[in-house]
XYZ file of C-alpha atoms in Angstrom:
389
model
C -33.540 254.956 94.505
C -36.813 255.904 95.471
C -40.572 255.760 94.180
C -40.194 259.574 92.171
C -36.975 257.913 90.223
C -38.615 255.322 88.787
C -41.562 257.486 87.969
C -39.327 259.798 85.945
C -37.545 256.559 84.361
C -41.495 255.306 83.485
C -42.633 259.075 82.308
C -39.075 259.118 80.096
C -40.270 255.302 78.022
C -43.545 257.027 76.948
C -42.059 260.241 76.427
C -39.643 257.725 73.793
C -43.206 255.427 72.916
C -45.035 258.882 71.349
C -41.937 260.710 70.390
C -41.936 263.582 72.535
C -38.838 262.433 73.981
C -36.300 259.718 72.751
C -35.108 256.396 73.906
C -31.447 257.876 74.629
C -32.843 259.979 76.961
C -34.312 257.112 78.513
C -30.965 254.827 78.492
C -29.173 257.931 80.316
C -31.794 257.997 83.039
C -31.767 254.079 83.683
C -27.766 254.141 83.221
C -27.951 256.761 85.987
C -31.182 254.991 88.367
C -28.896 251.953 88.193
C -25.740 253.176 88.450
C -24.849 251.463 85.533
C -22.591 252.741 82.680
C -24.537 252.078 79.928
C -27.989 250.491 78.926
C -28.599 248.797 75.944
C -31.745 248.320 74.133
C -31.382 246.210 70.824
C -34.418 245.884 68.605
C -33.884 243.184 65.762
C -34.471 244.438 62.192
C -36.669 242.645 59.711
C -33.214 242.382 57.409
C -32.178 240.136 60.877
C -29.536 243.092 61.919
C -30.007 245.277 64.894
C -30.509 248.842 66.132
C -29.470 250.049 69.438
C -32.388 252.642 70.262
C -31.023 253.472 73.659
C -27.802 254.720 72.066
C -25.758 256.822 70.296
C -23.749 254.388 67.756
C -19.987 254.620 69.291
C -16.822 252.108 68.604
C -18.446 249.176 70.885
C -21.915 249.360 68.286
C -20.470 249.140 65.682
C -18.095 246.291 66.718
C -21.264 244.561 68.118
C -23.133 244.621 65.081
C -20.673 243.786 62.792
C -19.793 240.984 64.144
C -20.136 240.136 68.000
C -23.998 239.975 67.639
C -23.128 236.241 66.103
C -21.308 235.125 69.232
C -23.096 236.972 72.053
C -23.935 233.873 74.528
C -26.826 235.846 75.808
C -28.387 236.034 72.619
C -27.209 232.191 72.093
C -28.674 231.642 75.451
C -32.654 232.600 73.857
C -31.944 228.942 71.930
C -30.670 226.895 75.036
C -33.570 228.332 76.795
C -32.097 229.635 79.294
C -33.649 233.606 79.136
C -36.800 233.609 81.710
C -40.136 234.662 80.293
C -40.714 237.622 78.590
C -40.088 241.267 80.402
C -38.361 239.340 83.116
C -34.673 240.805 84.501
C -31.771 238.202 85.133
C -28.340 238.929 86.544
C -25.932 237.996 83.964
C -24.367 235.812 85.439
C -27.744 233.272 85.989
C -27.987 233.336 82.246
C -24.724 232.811 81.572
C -22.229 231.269 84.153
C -18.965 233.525 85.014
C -16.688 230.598 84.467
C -18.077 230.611 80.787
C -18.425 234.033 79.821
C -14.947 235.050 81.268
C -13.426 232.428 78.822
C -15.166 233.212 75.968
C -14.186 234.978 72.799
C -17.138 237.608 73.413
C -15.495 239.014 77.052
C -11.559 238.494 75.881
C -11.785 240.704 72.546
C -15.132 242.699 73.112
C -16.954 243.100 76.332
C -13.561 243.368 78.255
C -12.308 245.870 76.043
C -15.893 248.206 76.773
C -16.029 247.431 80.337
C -18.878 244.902 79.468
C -18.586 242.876 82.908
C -21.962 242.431 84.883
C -25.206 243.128 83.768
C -28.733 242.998 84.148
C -30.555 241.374 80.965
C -34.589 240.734 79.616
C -35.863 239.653 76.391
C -39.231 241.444 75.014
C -41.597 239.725 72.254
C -40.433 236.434 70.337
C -36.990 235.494 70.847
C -34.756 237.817 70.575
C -36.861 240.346 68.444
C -36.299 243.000 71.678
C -33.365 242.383 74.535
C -32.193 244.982 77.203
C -28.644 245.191 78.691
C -27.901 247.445 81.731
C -24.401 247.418 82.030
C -21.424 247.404 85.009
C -17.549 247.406 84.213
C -15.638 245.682 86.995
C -15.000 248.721 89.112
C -18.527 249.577 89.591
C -19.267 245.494 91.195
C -22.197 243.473 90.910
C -25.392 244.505 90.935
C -27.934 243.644 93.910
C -31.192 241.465 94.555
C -32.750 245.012 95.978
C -31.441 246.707 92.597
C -32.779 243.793 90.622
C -36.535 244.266 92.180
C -35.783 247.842 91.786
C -35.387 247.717 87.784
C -38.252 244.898 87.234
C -40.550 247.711 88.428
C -39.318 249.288 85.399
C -39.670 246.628 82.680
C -43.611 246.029 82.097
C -43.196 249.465 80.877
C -40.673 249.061 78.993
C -42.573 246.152 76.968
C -45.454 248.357 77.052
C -43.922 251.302 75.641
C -41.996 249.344 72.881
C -45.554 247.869 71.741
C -46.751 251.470 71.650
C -43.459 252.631 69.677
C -43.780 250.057 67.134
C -47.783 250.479 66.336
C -48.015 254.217 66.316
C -44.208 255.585 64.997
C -45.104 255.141 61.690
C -47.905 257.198 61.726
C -46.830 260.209 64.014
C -45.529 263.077 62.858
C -43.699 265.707 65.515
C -46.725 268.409 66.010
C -49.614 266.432 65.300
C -50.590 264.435 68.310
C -54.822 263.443 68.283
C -55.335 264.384 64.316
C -52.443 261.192 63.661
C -54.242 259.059 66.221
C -57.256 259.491 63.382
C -55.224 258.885 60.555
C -54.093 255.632 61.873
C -55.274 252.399 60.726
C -55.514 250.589 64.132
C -58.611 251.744 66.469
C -57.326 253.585 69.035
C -59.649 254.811 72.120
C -58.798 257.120 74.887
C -60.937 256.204 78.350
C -60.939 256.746 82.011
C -61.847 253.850 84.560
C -65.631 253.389 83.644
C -64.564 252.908 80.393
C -65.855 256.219 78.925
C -64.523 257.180 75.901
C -62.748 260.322 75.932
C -61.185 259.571 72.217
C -62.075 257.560 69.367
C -60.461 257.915 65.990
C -61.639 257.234 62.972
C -60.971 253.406 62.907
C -62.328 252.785 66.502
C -65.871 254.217 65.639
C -65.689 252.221 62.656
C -64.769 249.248 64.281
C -67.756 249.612 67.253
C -70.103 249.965 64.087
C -69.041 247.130 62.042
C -69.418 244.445 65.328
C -72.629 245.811 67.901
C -72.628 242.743 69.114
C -69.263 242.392 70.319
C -68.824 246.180 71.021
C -70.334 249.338 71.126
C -69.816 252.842 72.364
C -73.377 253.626 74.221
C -74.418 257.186 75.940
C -74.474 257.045 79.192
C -77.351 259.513 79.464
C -80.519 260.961 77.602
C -78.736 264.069 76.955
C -76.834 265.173 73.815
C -73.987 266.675 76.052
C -73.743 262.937 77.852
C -70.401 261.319 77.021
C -70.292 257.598 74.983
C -68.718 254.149 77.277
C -67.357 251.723 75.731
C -69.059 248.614 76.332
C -68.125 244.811 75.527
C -71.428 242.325 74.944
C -69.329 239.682 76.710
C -69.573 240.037 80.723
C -65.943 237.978 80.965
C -64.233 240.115 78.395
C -65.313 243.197 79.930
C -64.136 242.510 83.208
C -60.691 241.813 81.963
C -61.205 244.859 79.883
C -62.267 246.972 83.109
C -59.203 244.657 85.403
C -56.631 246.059 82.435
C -57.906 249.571 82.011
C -57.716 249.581 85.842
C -54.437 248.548 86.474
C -52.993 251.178 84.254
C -54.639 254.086 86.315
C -53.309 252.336 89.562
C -49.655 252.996 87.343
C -49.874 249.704 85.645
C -48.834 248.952 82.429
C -51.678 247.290 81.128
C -51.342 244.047 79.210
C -53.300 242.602 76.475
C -56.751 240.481 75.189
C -58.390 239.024 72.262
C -62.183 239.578 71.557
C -64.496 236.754 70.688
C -65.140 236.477 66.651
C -67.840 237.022 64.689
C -68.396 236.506 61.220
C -67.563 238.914 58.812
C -69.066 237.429 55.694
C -70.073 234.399 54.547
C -66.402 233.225 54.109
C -64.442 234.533 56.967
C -64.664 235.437 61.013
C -63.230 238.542 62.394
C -61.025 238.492 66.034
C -59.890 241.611 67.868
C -56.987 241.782 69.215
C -56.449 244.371 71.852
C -53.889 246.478 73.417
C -54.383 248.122 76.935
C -51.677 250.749 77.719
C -50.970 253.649 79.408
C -51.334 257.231 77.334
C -48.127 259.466 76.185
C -49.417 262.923 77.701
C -48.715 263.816 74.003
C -51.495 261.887 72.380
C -54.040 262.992 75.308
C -53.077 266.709 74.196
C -56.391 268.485 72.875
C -55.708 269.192 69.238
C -53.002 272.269 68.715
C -52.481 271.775 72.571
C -49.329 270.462 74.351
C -49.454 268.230 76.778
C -47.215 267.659 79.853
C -43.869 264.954 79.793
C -44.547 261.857 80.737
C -47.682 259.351 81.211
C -51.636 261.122 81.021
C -53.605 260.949 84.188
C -56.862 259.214 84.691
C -57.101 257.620 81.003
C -55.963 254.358 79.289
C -55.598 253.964 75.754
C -57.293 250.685 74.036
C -55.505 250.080 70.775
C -57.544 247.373 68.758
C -56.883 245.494 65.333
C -59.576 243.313 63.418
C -57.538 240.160 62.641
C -59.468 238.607 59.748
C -58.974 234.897 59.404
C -60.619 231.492 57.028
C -63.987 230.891 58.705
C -63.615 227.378 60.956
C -64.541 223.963 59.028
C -67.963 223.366 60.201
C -69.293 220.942 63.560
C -70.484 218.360 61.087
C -66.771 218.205 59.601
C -65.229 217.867 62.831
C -67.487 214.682 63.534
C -66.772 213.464 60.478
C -63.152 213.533 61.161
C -62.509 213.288 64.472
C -65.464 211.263 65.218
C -67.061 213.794 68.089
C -70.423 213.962 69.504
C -72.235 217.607 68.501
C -71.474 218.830 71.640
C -68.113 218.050 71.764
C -67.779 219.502 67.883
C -69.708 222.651 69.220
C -66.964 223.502 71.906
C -64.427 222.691 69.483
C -65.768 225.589 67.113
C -66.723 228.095 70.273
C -62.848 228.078 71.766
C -61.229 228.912 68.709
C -60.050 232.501 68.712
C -59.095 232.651 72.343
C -62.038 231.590 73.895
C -61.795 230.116 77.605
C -63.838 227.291 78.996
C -65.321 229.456 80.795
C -66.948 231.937 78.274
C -67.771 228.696 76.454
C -69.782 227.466 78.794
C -71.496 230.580 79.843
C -72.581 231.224 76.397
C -73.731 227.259 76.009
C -75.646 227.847 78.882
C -73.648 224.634 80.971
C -71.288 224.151 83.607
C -67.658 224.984 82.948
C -66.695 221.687 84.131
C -68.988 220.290 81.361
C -66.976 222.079 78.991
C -63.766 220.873 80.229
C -64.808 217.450 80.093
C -65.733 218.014 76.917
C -62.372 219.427 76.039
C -60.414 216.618 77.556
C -62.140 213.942 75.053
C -61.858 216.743 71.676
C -58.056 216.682 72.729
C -57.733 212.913 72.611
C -59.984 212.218 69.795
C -58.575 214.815 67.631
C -54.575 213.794 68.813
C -53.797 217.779 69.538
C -51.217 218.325 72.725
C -53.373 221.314 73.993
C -55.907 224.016 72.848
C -53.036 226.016 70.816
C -51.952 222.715 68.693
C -55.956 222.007 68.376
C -56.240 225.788 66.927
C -53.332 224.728 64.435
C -54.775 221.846 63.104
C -58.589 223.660 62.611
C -56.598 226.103 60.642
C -55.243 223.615 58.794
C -58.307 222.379 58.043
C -59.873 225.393 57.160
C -57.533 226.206 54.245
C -58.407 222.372 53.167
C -61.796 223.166 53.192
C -62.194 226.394 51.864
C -65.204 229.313 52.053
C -68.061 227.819 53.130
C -70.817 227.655 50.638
């Protein structure tokens, strides 16, 4: 199992991600990497059933999701707690003890009957909205710490390229590569590791018009020929932008940020949420080109939405209710959307431990647990309070 092998196993998910290839082809080359016989990749349905993507349907699918779905104790295990965070592998048997699955009604009339006996298992998004099986009978033994390691190499990708599947299936069509990317609703840029745009549909050059002072796309030169970077106003944000977009050249598989807000009207405030990810050679094709299998070279692809939301009560209703000084009321307002203390502070122009002092007493006075249940609450309130006039 070497470094080329899990290459081809990455190359085959984004192959599945842009539809140039398909997820079974990527179950058989896992099932073979592992030496597994069979690899299962549920993804839950909005009706609450399931589809196995990684799969032709056989006997033991259609048994499973008729029925043995309900009584699967890994699934069962996602409400005990018991599944690690997401995109991390488990042996089976650490989720759910041998003594317990053995005696179980799930082994005795299903998984015993399909050779269902060890496995490697990891959950992707909420719950169980995404799991992964790979799967031993008894004759092929337990699987290994070293072949553990070996398929976690595997699994940011897999997250990564089920993100990718989900956001851009809907709009691709088999043939038409870069002229869906512009009739997709998200913004989606192409760039390379200074962050110069290679791509931009549509929606991303509307998006960099609509907020200059959260993004723009800039030339880099005086010259018409010079090529257009991507730049973020915020030095923090674009360092994680640049860390992300980085990563994924280095092989990575990118990961994800929000953009500060700014307001949209009088009424509401705008947040970006962004996607970094590596690029299906399909969607780097030039138009009525045909790219090569597998992952693009040398470019990332940012995939951005403008998440509109009820502008924040205002700093004098926070003192009013929660009694806080203006200060404390101005942090309050600054860290919702994703904020850190950090970027607080550097664009209050104080010290970030000023800020988290500051954040300690909002907490208490306000009675939230942490920043997320303080966000809750300020939503609440904004509903309560309605557009500002």
């Amino acid at each position: 199992m070497g470094q080329t092998d899990i290459d081809q196993i990455i190359d085959a998910i984004y192959d599945a991600a842009s539809g140039e290839g398909s997820w079974h082809e990527f179950g058989d080359r896992l099932s073979l990497f592992a030496k597994a016989q069979k690899v299962s990749l549920n993804l839950r349905r909005p009706d609450g059933g399931y589809d196995n993507i990684s799969l032709l349907e056989d006997e033991a699918w259609g048994d499973y999701a008729a029925y043995y779905h309900k009584i699967d104790p890994f699934r069962g295990s996602i409400a005990r707690g018991q599944l690690a965070a997401e995109g991390v592998g488990q042996f089976g048997s650490d989720i759910v003890p041998d003594e317990e699955f053995l005696k179980g009604e799930y082994y005795a009339d299903f998984a015993a009957r399909f050779g269902h006996r060890h496995s490697i298992t990891a959950r992707f998004g909420q719950g169980d909205a995404a799991m992964i099986g790979i799967l031993r009978n008894e004759a092929a033994g337990e699987f290994s710490q070293n072949e553990l390691q070996q398929v976690q190499r595997v699994l940011p990708h897999i997250k990564r390229g089920l993100r990718l599947y989900q956001s851009l299936q809907p709009e691709l069509e088999p043939q038409l590569y870069q002229e869906a990317l512009d009739a997709s609703p998200l913004a989606i840029f192409l760039v390379d590791g200074t962050l110069q745009v290679r791509f931009a549909n549509v929606a991303a050059i509307q998006l960099a018009t609509e907020a200059p002072e959260m993004m723009r796309m800039t030339r880099q030169g005086t010259m018409a020929i010079d090529g257009l970077r991507l730049d973020l106003r915020d030095r923090v944000e674009a360092t994680r932008l640049r860390g992300l977009v980085g990563s994924v050249l280095s092989g990575g598989a990118g990961g994800s940020m929000q953009l500060r807000t700014w307001a949209e009207d009088e009424g509401a405030s705008c947040q970006v949420a962004m996607l970094v990810s590596p690029v299906p050679s399909r969607l780097a094709a030039r138009p009525g080109g045909d790219g090569p299998a597998g992952r693009a070279n040398g470019i990332a692809m940012l995939i951005a939405r403008k998440l509109v939301m009820q502008q924040a009560p205002k700093e004098s209703m926070l003192i009013d209710i929660f009694h806080l000084s203006p200060g404390e009321a101005a942090v309050g307002v600054a860290l919702l959307g994703g904020a850190s203390a950090e970027q607080v502070a550097q664009r209050r122009g104080v010290s970030a431990d000023t800020v988290r002092r500051q954040i300690r007493l909002l907490l208490e006075k306000s009675g939230a647990r942490n920043l997320r249940d303080f966000e809750r609450i300020i939503a609440t309130l904004a509903v309560m309070s309605g557009p500002a006039r």
